[in-house]
Tab-separated table of C-alpha atoms in Angstrom:
chain	number	residue	atom	x	y	z
A	1	MET	CA	1.867	-109.974	34.938
A	2	LEU	CA	5.466	-108.742	35.268
A	3	ASP	CA	6.223	-109.815	31.687
A	4	ASP	CA	3.227	-107.837	30.410
A	5	LEU	CA	4.334	-104.767	32.366
A	6	THR	CA	7.901	-105.076	31.058
A	7	TYR	CA	6.630	-105.447	27.492
A	8	THR	CA	4.371	-102.390	27.852
A	9	LEU	CA	7.137	-100.249	29.342
A	10	TRP	CA	9.496	-101.321	26.568
A	11	ARG	CA	6.927	-100.352	23.933
A	12	VAL	CA	6.423	-96.964	25.601
A	13	ALA	CA	10.189	-96.431	25.543
A	14	GLU	CA	10.298	-97.303	21.829
A	15	LEU	CA	7.479	-94.878	21.033
A	16	ALA	CA	9.184	-92.145	23.064
A	17	ALA	CA	12.417	-92.801	21.152
A	18	LEU	CA	10.544	-92.439	17.851
A	19	VAL	CA	9.477	-88.942	18.875
A	20	MET	CA	12.754	-87.879	20.487
A	21	LEU	CA	15.121	-89.105	17.752
A	22	PRO	CA	14.145	-86.623	15.002
A	23	LEU	CA	13.852	-83.781	17.518
A	24	PHE	CA	17.364	-84.506	18.790
A	25	VAL	CA	18.840	-84.779	15.275
A	26	TRP	CA	17.075	-81.582	14.157
A	27	SER	CA	18.205	-79.683	17.246
A	28	MET	CA	21.821	-80.778	16.845
A	29	GLY	CA	21.718	-80.180	13.094
A	30	ARG	CA	20.420	-76.633	13.539
A	31	ARG	CA	23.154	-75.881	16.049
A	32	VAL	CA	25.818	-77.121	13.661
A	33	LEU	CA	24.366	-75.208	10.690
A	34	HIS	CA	24.036	-72.020	12.725
A	35	ALA	CA	27.560	-72.393	14.076
A	36	LEU	CA	28.970	-72.803	10.552
A	37	ASP	CA	26.736	-70.135	9.015
A	38	THR	CA	29.170	-67.401	7.999
A	39	ILE	CA	26.930	-66.061	5.213
A	40	GLU	CA	23.812	-65.400	7.369
A	41	TYR	CA	21.815	-67.971	5.440
A	42	PHE	CA	19.056	-68.132	8.038
A	43	ALA	CA	18.575	-64.361	7.940
A	44	VAL	CA	16.996	-64.589	4.459
A	45	PRO	CA	13.217	-65.053	4.871
A	46	GLY	CA	11.795	-68.250	3.437
A	47	MET	CA	15.089	-69.790	2.348
A	48	MET	CA	15.108	-72.569	4.926
A	49	ARG	CA	11.321	-73.074	4.780
A	50	PHE	CA	11.252	-73.427	1.003
A	51	SER	CA	14.178	-75.864	1.073
A	52	PHE	CA	12.556	-77.998	3.767
A	53	LEU	CA	9.092	-77.901	2.180
A	54	SER	CA	10.450	-78.894	-1.225
A	55	GLY	CA	12.245	-81.831	0.377
A	56	ALA	CA	9.212	-82.848	2.453
A	57	ILE	CA	6.961	-82.905	-0.629
A	58	THR	CA	9.557	-84.983	-2.471
A	59	GLY	CA	9.787	-87.394	0.466
A	60	LEU	CA	6.021	-87.899	0.538
A	61	LEU	CA	6.017	-88.546	-3.203
A	62	LEU	CA	8.793	-91.122	-2.801
A	63	VAL	CA	6.598	-92.946	-0.300
A	64	VAL	CA	3.594	-92.784	-2.645
A	65	VAL	CA	5.368	-94.131	-5.724
A	66	ASN	CA	7.395	-96.803	-3.920
A	67	HIS	CA	4.744	-98.234	-1.587
A	68	ASP	CA	1.625	-100.239	-2.277
A	69	PRO	CA	-1.363	-98.054	-1.203
A	70	SER	CA	-2.858	-101.096	0.535
A	71	PHE	CA	-0.092	-100.829	3.153
A	72	TYR	CA	-1.978	-97.866	4.618
A	73	GLU	CA	-5.459	-99.364	4.607
A	74	PHE	CA	-7.110	-99.986	7.971
A	75	GLU	CA	-6.861	-103.770	7.643
A	76	SER	CA	-3.140	-103.672	6.830
A	77	VAL	CA	-2.183	-101.195	9.539
A	78	PHE	CA	-4.030	-102.959	12.354
A	79	HIS	CA	-3.622	-106.575	11.225
A	80	ALA	CA	-1.595	-108.573	13.751
A	81	ASP	CA	0.489	-110.179	10.986
A	82	GLY	CA	0.313	-107.283	8.537
A	83	PRO	CA	3.216	-105.515	6.834
A	84	TRP	CA	3.723	-103.198	9.820
A	85	SER	CA	4.116	-106.087	12.244
A	86	VAL	CA	7.866	-105.612	12.598
A	87	SER	CA	10.148	-104.985	15.545
A	88	PHE	CA	11.505	-101.566	16.453
A	89	PRO	CA	14.938	-102.236	14.871
A	90	GLU	CA	13.235	-103.627	11.737
A	91	LEU	CA	11.313	-100.380	11.377
A	92	PHE	CA	14.664	-98.715	10.685
A	93	THR	CA	16.348	-101.500	8.726
A	94	PHE	CA	13.305	-102.309	6.562
A	95	TRP	CA	10.738	-99.508	6.341
A	96	LEU	CA	13.232	-96.673	6.749
A	97	ASP	CA	15.890	-98.221	4.514
A	98	PRO	CA	16.785	-95.568	1.872
A	99	GLY	CA	16.990	-98.369	-0.693
A	100	ARG	CA	13.197	-98.731	-0.492
A	101	TYR	CA	12.712	-95.241	-1.935
A	102	PRO	CA	14.605	-95.014	-5.252
A	103	PRO	CA	14.067	-91.609	-6.939
A	104	TYR	CA	13.942	-93.381	-10.299
A	105	GLU	CA	10.388	-94.559	-9.583
A	106	LEU	CA	9.306	-90.957	-9.053
A	107	TRP	CA	10.992	-89.905	-12.298
A	108	LEU	CA	9.152	-92.665	-14.190
A	109	ARG	CA	5.861	-91.372	-12.790
A	110	VAL	CA	6.360	-87.686	-13.618
A	111	ARG	CA	8.390	-87.716	-16.834
A	112	GLY	CA	5.245	-87.584	-18.972
A	113	PHE	CA	4.230	-84.298	-17.281
A	114	ASP	CA	0.615	-85.368	-16.887
A	115	THR	CA	-0.871	-82.375	-15.039
A	116	GLY	CA	-3.942	-84.457	-14.230
A	117	ASP	CA	-1.779	-86.640	-11.983
A	118	PRO	CA	-1.526	-85.248	-8.408
A	119	VAL	CA	1.963	-86.744	-8.047
A	120	THR	CA	3.175	-84.789	-11.077
A	121	VAL	CA	1.569	-81.562	-9.822
A	122	LEU	CA	3.193	-81.918	-6.397
A	123	ALA	CA	6.530	-82.812	-7.974
A	124	LEU	CA	6.313	-79.624	-10.051
A	125	LEU	CA	5.536	-77.657	-6.881
A	126	ALA	CA	8.589	-79.152	-5.152
A	127	ALA	CA	10.706	-78.295	-8.205
A	128	VAL	CA	9.425	-74.703	-8.254
A	129	LEU	CA	10.227	-74.256	-4.557
A	130	ALA	CA	13.696	-75.711	-5.090
A	131	GLY	CA	14.168	-73.404	-8.079
A	132	LEU	CA	13.227	-70.388	-5.982
A	133	VAL	CA	15.840	-71.420	-3.420
A	134	VAL	CA	18.524	-71.821	-6.100
A	135	VAL	CA	17.731	-68.394	-7.582
A	136	GLY	CA	17.414	-66.811	-4.137
A	137	CYS	CA	20.836	-68.120	-3.108
A	138	ALA	CA	22.407	-66.685	-6.259
A	139	ARG	CA	20.750	-63.327	-5.632
A	140	TYR	CA	21.407	-62.873	-1.912
A	141	PHE	CA	24.726	-64.581	-1.219
A	142	GLY	CA	27.057	-63.525	-4.031
A	143	PHE	CA	30.394	-65.288	-3.614
A	144	GLY	CA	28.839	-67.402	-0.848
A	145	VAL	CA	26.373	-68.968	-3.254
A	146	LEU	CA	28.013	-72.411	-3.207
A	147	ARG	CA	27.874	-72.441	0.592
A	148	ALA	CA	24.216	-71.371	0.457
A	149	TRP	CA	23.367	-74.096	-2.049
A	150	LEU	CA	25.095	-76.663	0.160
A	151	GLU	CA	23.111	-75.547	3.230
A	152	SER	CA	19.919	-75.639	1.180
A	153	ALA	CA	20.733	-79.151	-0.042
A	154	VAL	CA	21.301	-80.355	3.534
A	155	ILE	CA	17.958	-78.888	4.636
A	156	TRP	CA	16.236	-80.331	1.535
A	157	CYS	CA	17.594	-83.808	2.358
A	158	TRP	CA	16.376	-83.369	5.931
A	159	GLY	CA	12.899	-82.577	4.569
A	160	VAL	CA	12.912	-85.744	2.447
A	161	THR	CA	14.081	-87.839	5.382
A	162	MET	CA	11.557	-86.375	7.812
A	163	ALA	CA	8.619	-86.930	5.447
A	164	VAL	CA	9.471	-90.606	4.998
A	165	TYR	CA	10.210	-90.977	8.716
A	166	VAL	CA	6.944	-89.385	9.853
A	167	VAL	CA	4.810	-91.504	7.510
A	168	CYS	CA	6.467	-94.789	8.480
A	169	ALA	CA	6.843	-94.004	12.188
A	170	THR	CA	3.224	-92.865	12.488
A	171	THR	CA	1.879	-95.933	10.688
A	172	TRP	CA	4.040	-98.269	12.774
A	173	THR	CA	2.905	-96.486	15.957
A	174	LEU	CA	-0.743	-96.941	15.003
A	175	HIS	CA	-0.064	-100.645	14.476
A	176	VAL	CA	1.637	-100.957	17.869
A	177	LEU	CA	-1.087	-99.026	19.730
A	178	ASN	CA	-3.845	-100.898	17.865
A	179	PHE	CA	-7.121	-100.374	19.781
A	180	TRP	CA	-5.476	-97.769	22.007
A	181	ALA	CA	-4.826	-95.616	18.949
A	182	LEU	CA	-8.590	-95.119	18.608
A	183	VAL	CA	-8.910	-94.302	22.319
A	184	LEU	CA	-6.050	-91.810	22.070
A	185	ALA	CA	-7.585	-90.253	18.937
A	186	PHE	CA	-10.903	-89.827	20.771
A	187	PHE	CA	-9.269	-88.086	23.744
A	188	LEU	CA	-7.260	-85.823	21.449
A	189	TYR	CA	-10.420	-84.952	19.522
A	190	ARG	CA	-12.277	-84.132	22.734
A	191	TYR	CA	-9.361	-82.084	24.038
A	192	PHE	CA	-9.114	-79.900	20.936
A	193	THR	CA	-12.874	-79.471	20.520
A	194	LEU	CA	-13.213	-78.395	24.164
A	195	LYS	CA	-10.207	-76.096	23.806
A	196	ALA	CA	-11.715	-74.510	20.679
A	197	ALA	CA	-15.027	-73.983	22.494
A	198	HIS	CA	-13.371	-71.827	25.211
């Protein structure tokens, strides 16, 4: 009984850490960027959003081209000995290892510019957003353009990282919760439908 309680509390702590870690890093990162922002980068509308969105799209595409789609099927996610049956540290050392997401695989997928391929279309969208940021930096920041590009690159990398993190952390969480994930989904559904009704 005590062992089960300890195990459950430890799992709750791990899940809480999964949520708190990116929030803490983002909060600290924003403070640092704002403190070092001598060119008023964040005062330009859309600059940060476009950088982050471009990176997030790229991150999702890296997951798509480097992972077997079967990893995200119901049977794989909830199988006791499935690919997501790893410990909390292994989530970071295996699933969140940057080496699992080589950009070269994405380049191989999009280099033919097949506009019928959703991956190619989204990659083009990410490239357009990044291009707008590059042009916008050159237009608004003058001699501070290199600093603006550097800030944009940092935010872009954060977008890539967060996209990969959210996909892997969410899938791992569903595996850990197992049956309780369905119960939680039901309560969330009821909560939002009742809230929308009022």
